[in-house]
Every structure is written in structure tokens, then in C-alpha cells.
Short mmCIF file of C-alpha atoms in Angstrom, two decimals:
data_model
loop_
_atom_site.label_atom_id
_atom_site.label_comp_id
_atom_site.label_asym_id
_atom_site.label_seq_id
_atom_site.Cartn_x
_atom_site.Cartn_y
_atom_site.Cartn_z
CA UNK A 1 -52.66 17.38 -41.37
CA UNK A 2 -49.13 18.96 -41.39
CA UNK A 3 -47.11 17.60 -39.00
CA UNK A 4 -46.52 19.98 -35.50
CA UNK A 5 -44.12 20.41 -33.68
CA UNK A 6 -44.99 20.90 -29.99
CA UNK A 7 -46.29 17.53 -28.31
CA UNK A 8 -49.28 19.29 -26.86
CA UNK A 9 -52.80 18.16 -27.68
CA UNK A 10 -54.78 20.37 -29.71
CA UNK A 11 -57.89 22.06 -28.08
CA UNK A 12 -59.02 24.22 -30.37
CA UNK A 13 -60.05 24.21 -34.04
CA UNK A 14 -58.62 26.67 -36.51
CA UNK A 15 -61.87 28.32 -37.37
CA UNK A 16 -62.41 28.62 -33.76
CA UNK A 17 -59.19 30.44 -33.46
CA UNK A 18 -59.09 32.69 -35.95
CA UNK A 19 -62.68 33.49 -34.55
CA UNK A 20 -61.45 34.29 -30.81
CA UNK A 21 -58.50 36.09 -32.81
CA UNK A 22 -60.96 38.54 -34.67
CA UNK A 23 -62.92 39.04 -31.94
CA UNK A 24 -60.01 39.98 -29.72
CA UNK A 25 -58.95 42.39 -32.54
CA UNK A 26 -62.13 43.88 -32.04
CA UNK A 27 -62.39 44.73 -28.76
CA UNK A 28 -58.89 46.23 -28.80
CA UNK A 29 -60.43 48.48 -31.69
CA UNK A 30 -63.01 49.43 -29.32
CA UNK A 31 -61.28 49.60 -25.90
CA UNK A 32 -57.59 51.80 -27.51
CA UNK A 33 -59.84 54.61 -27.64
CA UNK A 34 -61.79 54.59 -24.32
CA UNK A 35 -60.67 57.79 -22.55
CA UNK A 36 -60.79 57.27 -18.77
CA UNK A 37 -62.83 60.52 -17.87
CA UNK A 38 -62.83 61.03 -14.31
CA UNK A 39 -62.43 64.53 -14.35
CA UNK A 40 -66.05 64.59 -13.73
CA UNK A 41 -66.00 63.71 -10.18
CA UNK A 42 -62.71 65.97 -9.39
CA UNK A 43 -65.16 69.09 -9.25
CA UNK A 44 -67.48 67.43 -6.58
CA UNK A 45 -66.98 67.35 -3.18
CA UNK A 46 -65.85 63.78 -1.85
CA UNK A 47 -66.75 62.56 1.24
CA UNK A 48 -63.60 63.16 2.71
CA UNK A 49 -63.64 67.07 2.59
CA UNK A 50 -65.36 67.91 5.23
CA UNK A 51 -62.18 66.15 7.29
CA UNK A 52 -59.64 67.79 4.93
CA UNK A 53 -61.51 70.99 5.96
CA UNK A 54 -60.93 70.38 9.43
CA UNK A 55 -57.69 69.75 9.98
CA UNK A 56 -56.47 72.75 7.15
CA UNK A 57 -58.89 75.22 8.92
CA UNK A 58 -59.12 77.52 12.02
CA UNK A 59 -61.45 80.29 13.18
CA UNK A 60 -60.02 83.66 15.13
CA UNK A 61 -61.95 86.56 16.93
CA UNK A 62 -60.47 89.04 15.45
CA UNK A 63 -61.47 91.89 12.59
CA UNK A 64 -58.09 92.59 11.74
CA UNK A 65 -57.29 90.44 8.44
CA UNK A 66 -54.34 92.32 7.62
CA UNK A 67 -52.98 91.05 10.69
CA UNK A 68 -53.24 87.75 10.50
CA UNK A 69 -52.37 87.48 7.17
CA UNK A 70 -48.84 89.25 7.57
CA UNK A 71 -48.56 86.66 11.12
CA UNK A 72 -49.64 83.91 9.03
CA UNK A 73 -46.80 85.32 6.35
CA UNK A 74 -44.86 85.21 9.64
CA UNK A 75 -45.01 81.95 11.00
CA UNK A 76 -44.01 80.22 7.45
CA UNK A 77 -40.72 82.21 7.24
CA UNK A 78 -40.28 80.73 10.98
CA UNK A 79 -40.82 77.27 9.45
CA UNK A 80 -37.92 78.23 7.04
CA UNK A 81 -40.70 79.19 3.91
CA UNK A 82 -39.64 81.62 1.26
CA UNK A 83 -43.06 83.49 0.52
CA UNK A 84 -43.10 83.58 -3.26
CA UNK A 85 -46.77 85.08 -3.69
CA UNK A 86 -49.19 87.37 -1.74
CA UNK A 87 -52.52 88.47 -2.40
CA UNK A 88 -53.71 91.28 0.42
CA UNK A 89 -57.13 92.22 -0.83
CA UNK A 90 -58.05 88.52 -1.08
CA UNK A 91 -56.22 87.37 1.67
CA UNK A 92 -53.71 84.88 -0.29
CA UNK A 93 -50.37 83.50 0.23
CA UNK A 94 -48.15 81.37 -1.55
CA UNK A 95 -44.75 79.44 0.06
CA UNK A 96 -42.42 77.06 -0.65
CA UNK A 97 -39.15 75.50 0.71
CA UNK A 98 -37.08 72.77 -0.13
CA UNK A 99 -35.43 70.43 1.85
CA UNK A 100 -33.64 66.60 1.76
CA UNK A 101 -36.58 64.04 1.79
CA UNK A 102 -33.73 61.34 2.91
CA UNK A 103 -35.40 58.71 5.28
CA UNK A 104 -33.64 55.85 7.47
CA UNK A 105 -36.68 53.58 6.51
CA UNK A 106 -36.41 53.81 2.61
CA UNK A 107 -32.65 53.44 3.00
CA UNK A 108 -32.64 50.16 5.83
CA UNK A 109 -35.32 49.24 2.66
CA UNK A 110 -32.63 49.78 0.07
CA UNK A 111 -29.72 47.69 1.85
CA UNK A 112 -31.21 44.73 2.52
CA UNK A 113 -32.94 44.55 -0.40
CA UNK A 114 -29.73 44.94 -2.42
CA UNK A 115 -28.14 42.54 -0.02
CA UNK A 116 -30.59 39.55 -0.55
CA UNK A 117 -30.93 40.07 -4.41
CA UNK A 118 -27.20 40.31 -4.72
CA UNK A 119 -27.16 36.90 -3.12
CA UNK A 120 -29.14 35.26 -5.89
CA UNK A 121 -27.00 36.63 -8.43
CA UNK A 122 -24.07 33.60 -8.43
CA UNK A 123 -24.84 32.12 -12.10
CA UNK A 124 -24.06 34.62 -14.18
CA UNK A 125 -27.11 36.57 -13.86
CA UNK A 126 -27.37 39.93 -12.40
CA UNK A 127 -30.52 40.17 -10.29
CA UNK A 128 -29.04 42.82 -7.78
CA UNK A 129 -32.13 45.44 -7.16
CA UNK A 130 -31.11 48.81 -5.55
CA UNK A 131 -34.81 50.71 -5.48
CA UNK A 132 -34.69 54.35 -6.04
CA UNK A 133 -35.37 56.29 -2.94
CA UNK A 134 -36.95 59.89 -2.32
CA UNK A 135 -33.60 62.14 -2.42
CA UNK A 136 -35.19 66.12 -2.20
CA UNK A 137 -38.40 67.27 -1.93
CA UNK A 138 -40.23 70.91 -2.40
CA UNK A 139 -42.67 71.64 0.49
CA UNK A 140 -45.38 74.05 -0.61
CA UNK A 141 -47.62 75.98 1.54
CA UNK A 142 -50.92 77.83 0.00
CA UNK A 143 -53.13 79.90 2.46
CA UNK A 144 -56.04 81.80 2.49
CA UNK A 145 -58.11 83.90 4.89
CA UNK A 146 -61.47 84.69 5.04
CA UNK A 147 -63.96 87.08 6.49
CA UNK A 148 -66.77 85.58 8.11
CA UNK A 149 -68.35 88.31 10.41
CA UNK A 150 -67.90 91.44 11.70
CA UNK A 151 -65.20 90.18 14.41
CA UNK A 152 -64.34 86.47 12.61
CA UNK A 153 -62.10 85.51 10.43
CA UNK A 154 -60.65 81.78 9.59
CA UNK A 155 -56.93 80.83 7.88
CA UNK A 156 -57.22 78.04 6.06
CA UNK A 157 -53.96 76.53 4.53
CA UNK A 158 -52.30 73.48 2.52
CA UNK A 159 -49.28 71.77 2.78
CA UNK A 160 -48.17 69.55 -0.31
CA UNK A 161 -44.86 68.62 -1.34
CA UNK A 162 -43.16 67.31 -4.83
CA UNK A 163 -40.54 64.70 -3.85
CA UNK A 164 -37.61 63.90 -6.12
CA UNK A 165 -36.33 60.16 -6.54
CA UNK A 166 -32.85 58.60 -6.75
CA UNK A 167 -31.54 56.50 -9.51
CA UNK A 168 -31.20 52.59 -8.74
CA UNK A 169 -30.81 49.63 -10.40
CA UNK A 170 -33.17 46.44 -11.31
CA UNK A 171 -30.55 43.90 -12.46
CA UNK A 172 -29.31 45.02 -15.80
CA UNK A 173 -31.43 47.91 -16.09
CA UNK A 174 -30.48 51.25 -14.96
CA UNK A 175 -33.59 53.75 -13.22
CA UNK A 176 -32.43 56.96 -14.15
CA UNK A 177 -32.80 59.45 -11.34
CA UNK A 178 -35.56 62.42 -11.28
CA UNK A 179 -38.66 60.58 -11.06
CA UNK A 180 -41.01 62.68 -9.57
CA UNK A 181 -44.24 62.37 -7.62
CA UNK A 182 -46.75 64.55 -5.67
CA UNK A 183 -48.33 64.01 -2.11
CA UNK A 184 -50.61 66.11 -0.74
CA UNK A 185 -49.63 66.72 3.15
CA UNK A 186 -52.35 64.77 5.06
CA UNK A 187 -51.01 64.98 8.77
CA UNK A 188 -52.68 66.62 11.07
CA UNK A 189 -49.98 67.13 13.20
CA UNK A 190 -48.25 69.73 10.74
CA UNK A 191 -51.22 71.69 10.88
CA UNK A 192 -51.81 71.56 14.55
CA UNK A 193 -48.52 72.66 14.50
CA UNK A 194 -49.06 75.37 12.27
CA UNK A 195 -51.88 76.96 13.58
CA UNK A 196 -50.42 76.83 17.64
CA UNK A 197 -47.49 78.68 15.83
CA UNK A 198 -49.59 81.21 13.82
CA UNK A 199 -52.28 81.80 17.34
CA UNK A 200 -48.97 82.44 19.78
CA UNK A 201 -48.25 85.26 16.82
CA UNK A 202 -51.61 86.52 17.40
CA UNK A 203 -52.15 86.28 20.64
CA UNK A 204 -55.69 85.07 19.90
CA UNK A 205 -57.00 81.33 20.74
CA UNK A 206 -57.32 79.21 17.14
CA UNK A 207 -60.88 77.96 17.28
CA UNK A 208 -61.42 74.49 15.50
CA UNK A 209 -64.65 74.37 13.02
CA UNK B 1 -48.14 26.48 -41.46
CA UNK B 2 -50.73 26.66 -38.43
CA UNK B 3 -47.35 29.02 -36.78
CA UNK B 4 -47.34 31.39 -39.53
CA UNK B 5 -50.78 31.42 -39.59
CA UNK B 6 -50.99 32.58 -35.52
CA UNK B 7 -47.98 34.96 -36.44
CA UNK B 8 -50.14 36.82 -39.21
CA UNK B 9 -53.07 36.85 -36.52
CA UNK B 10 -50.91 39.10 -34.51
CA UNK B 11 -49.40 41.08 -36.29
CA UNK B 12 -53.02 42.28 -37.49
CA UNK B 13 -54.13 42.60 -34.18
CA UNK B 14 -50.87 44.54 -33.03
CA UNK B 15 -51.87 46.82 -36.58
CA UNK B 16 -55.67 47.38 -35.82
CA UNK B 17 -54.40 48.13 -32.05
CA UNK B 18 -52.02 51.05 -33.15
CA UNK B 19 -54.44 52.07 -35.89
CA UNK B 20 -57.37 52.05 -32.93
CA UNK B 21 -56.52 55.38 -31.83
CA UNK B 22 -56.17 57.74 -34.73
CA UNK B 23 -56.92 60.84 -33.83
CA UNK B 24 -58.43 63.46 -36.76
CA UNK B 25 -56.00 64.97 -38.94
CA UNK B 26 -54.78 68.59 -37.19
CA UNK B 27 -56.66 71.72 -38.18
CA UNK B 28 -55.34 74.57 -40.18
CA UNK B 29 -53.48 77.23 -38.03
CA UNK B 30 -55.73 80.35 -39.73
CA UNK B 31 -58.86 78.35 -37.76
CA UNK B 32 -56.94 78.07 -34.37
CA UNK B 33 -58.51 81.30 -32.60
CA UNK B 34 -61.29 81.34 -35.19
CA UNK B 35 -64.61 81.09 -32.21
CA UNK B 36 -66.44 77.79 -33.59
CA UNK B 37 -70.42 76.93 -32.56
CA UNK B 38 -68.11 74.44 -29.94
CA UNK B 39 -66.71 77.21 -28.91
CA UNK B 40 -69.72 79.07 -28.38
CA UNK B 41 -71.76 76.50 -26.41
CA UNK B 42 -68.55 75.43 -24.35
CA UNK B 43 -68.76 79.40 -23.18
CA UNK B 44 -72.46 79.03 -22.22
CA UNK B 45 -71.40 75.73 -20.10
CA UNK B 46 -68.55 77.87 -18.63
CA UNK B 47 -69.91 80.78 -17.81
CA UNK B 48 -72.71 81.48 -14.66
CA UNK B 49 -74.39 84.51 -13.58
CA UNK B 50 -74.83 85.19 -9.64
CA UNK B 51 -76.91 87.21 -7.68
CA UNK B 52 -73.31 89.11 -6.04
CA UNK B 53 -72.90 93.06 -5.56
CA UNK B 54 -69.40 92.28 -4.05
CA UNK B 55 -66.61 91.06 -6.43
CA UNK B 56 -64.01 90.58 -3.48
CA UNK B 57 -66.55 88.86 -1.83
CA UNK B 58 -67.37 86.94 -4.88
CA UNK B 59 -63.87 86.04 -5.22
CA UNK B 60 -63.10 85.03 -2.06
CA UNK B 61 -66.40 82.21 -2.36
CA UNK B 62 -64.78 81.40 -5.42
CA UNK B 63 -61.16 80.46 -3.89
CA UNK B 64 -62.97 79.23 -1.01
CA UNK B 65 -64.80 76.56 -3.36
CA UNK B 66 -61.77 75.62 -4.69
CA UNK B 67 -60.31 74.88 -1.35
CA UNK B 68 -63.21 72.72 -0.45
CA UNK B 69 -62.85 70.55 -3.92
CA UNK B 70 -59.29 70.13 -2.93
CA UNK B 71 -57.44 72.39 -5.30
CA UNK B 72 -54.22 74.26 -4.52
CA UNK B 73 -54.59 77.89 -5.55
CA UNK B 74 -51.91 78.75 -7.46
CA UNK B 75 -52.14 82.66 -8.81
CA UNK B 76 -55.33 85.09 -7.47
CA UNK B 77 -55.44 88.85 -8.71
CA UNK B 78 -58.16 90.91 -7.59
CA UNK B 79 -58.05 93.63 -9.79
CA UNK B 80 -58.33 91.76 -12.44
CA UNK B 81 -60.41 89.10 -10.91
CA UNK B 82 -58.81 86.16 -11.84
CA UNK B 83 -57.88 82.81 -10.05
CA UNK B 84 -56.09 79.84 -10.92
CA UNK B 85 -55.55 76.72 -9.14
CA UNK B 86 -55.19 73.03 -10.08
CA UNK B 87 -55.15 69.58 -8.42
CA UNK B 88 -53.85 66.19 -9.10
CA UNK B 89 -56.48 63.42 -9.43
CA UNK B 90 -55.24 61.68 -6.46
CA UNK B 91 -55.77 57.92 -7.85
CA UNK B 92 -53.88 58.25 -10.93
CA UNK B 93 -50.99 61.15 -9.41
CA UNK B 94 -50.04 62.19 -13.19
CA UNK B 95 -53.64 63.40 -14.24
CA UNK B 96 -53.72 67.05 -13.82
CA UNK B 97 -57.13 69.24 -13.55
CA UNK B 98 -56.43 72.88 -13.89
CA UNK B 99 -58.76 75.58 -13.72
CA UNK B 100 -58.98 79.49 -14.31
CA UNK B 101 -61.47 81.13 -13.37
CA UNK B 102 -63.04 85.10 -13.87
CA UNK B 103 -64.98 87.27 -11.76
CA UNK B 104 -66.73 90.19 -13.55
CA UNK B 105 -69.16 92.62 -12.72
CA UNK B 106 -72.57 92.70 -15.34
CA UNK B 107 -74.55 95.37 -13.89
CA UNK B 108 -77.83 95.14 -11.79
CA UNK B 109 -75.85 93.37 -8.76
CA UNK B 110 -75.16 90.27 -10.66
CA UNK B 111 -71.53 88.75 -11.12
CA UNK B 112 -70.71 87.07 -13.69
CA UNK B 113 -68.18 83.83 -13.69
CA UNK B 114 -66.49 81.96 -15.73
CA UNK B 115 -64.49 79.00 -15.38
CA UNK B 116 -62.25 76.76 -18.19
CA UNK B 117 -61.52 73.37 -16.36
CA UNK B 118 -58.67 71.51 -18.64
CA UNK B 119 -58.03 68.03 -17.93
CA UNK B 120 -54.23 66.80 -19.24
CA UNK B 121 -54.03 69.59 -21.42
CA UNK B 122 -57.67 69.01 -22.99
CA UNK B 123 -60.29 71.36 -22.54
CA UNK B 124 -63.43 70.18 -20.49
CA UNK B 125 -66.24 69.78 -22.40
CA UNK B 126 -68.57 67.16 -20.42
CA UNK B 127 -71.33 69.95 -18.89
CA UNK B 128 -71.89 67.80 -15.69
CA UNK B 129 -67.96 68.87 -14.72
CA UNK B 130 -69.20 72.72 -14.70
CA UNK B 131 -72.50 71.99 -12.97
CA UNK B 132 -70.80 70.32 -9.88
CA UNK B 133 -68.51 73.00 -9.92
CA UNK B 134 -71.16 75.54 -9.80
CA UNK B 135 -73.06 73.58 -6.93
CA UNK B 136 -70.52 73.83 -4.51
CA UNK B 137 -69.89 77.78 -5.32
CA UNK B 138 -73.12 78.50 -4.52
CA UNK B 139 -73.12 76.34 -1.55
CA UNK B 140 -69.25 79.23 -0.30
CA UNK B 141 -71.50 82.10 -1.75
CA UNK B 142 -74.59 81.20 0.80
CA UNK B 143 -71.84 80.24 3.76
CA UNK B 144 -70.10 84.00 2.79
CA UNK B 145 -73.32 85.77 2.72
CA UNK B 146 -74.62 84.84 6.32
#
């Protein structure tokens, strides 16, 4: 037996080895081309749509669509929204804005964080961490409204926004700025907000499905 | 050595790894927009006749679907009856699902639509993705109706 280096005591037998080695190389043949297909279950309603539904939706008495479209069209440009598409004869409208997506939490986060793993970096190492935080973000807005009887008619709209990171650092390596993620806008505040907005525009009570 | 042995192990297992993947060599541009029999029978899985007179209305249960799966419409044209909208698989916020879907009159009160789901820049091809899809249209076409 050749002589080893390493004082550890052997476990394993070489045949057993190169047997959990082939087998390993194996399964990585199989697995590197499993395709994780979950596309199937993004055109099925989820059990949380009926409460999405809620909160984006509201009903009005009222025949005139026309009119609450252009109000709905409105009330965004009141929230500071640049309309950037309109549908009339289907009752669509696009909007977006964009605005500083700065917040005092993420950056309290960011200086005590840097502060504490500065203070480990005395031996010649650099562990400082400065974590990128969200810099600017693009608020969209995508509404719809819909007939539902002679003298009925419900607005149902979407907020999401795309928010735009900072750089940072994680010791030696440098984040590059830009990173960019996607949130849909979940809070039903914004809407309720929204849709007392869009109802004092109508002068019509926003019913709740 | 029993080392160089263990380094030769991985190396082969880093090779079969990369080599795991290989995807087919890449067609011939003349075939590109030649219609194939997958072509054909992705069409039949796309496409869905309804009992509509209306095409507004039609279209409208069509965006209003969307809405309900949780997709942001993106472009509508009535005229030409054609929506668009797309979504972000919300586990995984880089997947992308993007559909576009036609509304078009076929005579004898029927409407005919068509949808082309692509996933990451792959066409859909798995038929239970249209199904569901066509489920909860008729589901806005029955809410529109009454």
C-alpha cells in the first residue's frame, strides 16, 4: 500500500469509491437536464385569487363606462401617473411613474451592518459588507373596466413596481449596481386608496365584491 | 496515487456534468418558418372555439381571465383583437410567462381563440397549460354572459 499522506483512517475501499463516484456521475447526467416546468400551474387559478380579486376590484352603478374610464385615467395622473396606453372600446389603461424607492429601514440596515463587519476586519482581511439597497423604482398601474349589466360596471386595477438596486460591497468583491427585481403591489391600502380617489371623481359609492 | 486517482474522478464527473445538457444541433434557417406536424398540433392545443356572437365581449372575458390568473395586461387592440399580457412566476421572480392571445370571428356565432403561452422564451407545448387556461375563460365568459 503506497504510503498517504493525511493521518486520517480510511473508511472506504477504492472499488467502493470509484462506485459512489460513477454513480454520482450518473445522476448529474440525469438531473443537468431536468427542466423545472412550473409553467403549468401559472395558468390556474391559485387559491389566493379570489383575495387578489378583492382588494384590485370595485363595482359602480353606473352605465356610463366612458366615464369612469377617463375618471379612472383621472385619478392616476392625480397620483402623479403618466398614462402611456389606453384602450376605450375595451376599457384598458396602462400607467407608470417612477419615483426614489430610498427607505430609512434598508439604510439603518446598511450602517450597522457595515459598522460591525468593518470591526472584524483588523488582520489584514477585508470583511467590510455594505448590502446593496433599493435606489429607484418604476410603479406601474394596469386597469380595466368591465360591463356587467345594464347599469353596472366594475374597475379592476394592478399596481406592481420594478425596483432598482444600489451597488455595495461584500469584502473584496464589488456588487455592481442595477440589479433588478419585481414585486407585485399587495397592499390593500393603495387600493383602498385608489378606489376612494377614483368614487369622489365619480360621485358614485365604490361597491366591494 | 489514490489523489490522482480522486482528481481524474472529478474531472470526469465535472465533463459528463457539462456534457449533460447538450442541446440538439440548431436547425437550418430555410426551415425556421417552414409549419412542421409540431407546429400543427401545437395550433390545435392553442386554439379553442366558443359559443360567442360578441367579439368585444369576448375580449373583455378574455382580459378578464387574465386578470384573475394574475397577469398584467400589457397591449389590448380591439380591432384587431389581440391581447398580450405576462406575469412573473412569483417563486422564482426571473421566470417569465408571456402570453398573446387572438379573438376572431368564424361564422355561425362562434369565436374563435387562440393563445401562444411562452415560458423564458420557449414556446409552451405541455397541453395541460392550455386546458387550465381555457377553464378559467369559460368560467369570465359564463360570469360576462349573465
Amino acid at each position: 500500500m503506497s504510503r498517504r499522506r493525511s493521518g486520517t483512517l480510511r473508511t472506504t475501499t477504492r472499488s467502493s469509491e470509484l462506485c459512489a463516484a460513477a454513480l454520482l456521475a450518473a445522476l448529474t447526467l440525469l438531473s443537468a437536464c431536468a427542466k423545472p416546468n412550473t409553467a403549468a400551474l401559472l395558468l390556474q387559478l391559485s387559491p389566493e385569487s379570489p383575495a387578489h380579486k378583492a382588494n384590485q376590484t370595485r363595482r359602480f352603478e353606473t352605465a356610463n363606462e366612458t366615464e369612469l374610464l377617463s375618471a379612472s385615467a383621472a385619478v392616476l395622473q392625480d397620483l402623479g401617473f403618466q398614462v402611456s396606453e389606453s384602450v376605450r372600446e375595451l376599457g384598458f389603461l396602462r400607467a407608470a411613474k417612477e419615483r426614489s424607492a430610498r427607505e430609512y429601514g434598508q439604510e439603518i440596515a446598511r450602517f450597522f451592518i457595515a459598522l460591525l463587519s468593518a470591526a472584524g476586519s483588523g488582520s489584514g482581511s477585508n470583511t467590510l459588507m455594505i448590502i446593496p439597497v433599493d435606489l429607484q423604482q418604476q410603479v406601474n398601474a394596469s386597469l380595466v373596466t368591465r360591463p356587467l349589466g345594464p347599469e353596472r360596471h366594475e374597475v379592476r386595477v394592478l399596481f406592481y413596481r420594478l425596483v432598482w438596486k444600489s451597488g455595495g460591497t461584500s469584502g473584496d468583491q464589488n456588487i455592481p449596481p442595477g440589479e433588478q427585481r419585481m414585486e407585485m403591489i399587495r397592499d390593500p391600502e393603495i387600493y383602498r386608496q385608489f378606489f376612494t380617489r377614483l368614487s369622489k371623481a365619480v360621485f358614485l359609492e365604490a361597491h366591494k365584491i | 496515487m489514490r489523489d490522482s486517482g480522486v482528481r481524474w474522478l472529478a474531472i470526469l464527473y465535472l465533463a459528463l456534468g457539462l456534457f449533460g445538457c447538450a442541446t440538439a444541433p440548431p436547425q437550418s434557417t430555410a426551415l425556421l418558418l417552414a409549419p412542421t406536424e409540431e407546429q400543427m398540433q401545437l395550433r390545435n392545443l392553442q386554439t379553442r372555439s366558443f359559443d360567442v356572437s360578441d367579439r368585444n365581449q369576448a375580449m373583455r372575458s378574455v382580459i378578464a381571465a387574465l386578470q384573475d390568473l394574475g397577469f398584467i395586461i400589457e397591449r389590448a387592440n380591439e380591432p384587431l383583437g389581440l391581447v398580450t399580457a405576462a406575469r412573473f412566476a412569483e417563486p422564482r421572480w426571473f421566470d417569465v410567462v408571456g402570453v398573446t392571445v387572438t379573438v376572431r370571428e368564424e361564422g355561425d356565432g362562434k369565436m374563435l381563440v387562440r393563445v401562444n403561452a411562452i415560458y423564458n422564451n420557449q414556446p409552451v407545448t405541455d397541453p395541460k397549460v392550455y386546458q387550465n387556461f381555457f377553464a378559467t375563460l369559460e368560467r369570465s365568459l359564463f360570469i360576462g354572459r349573465n
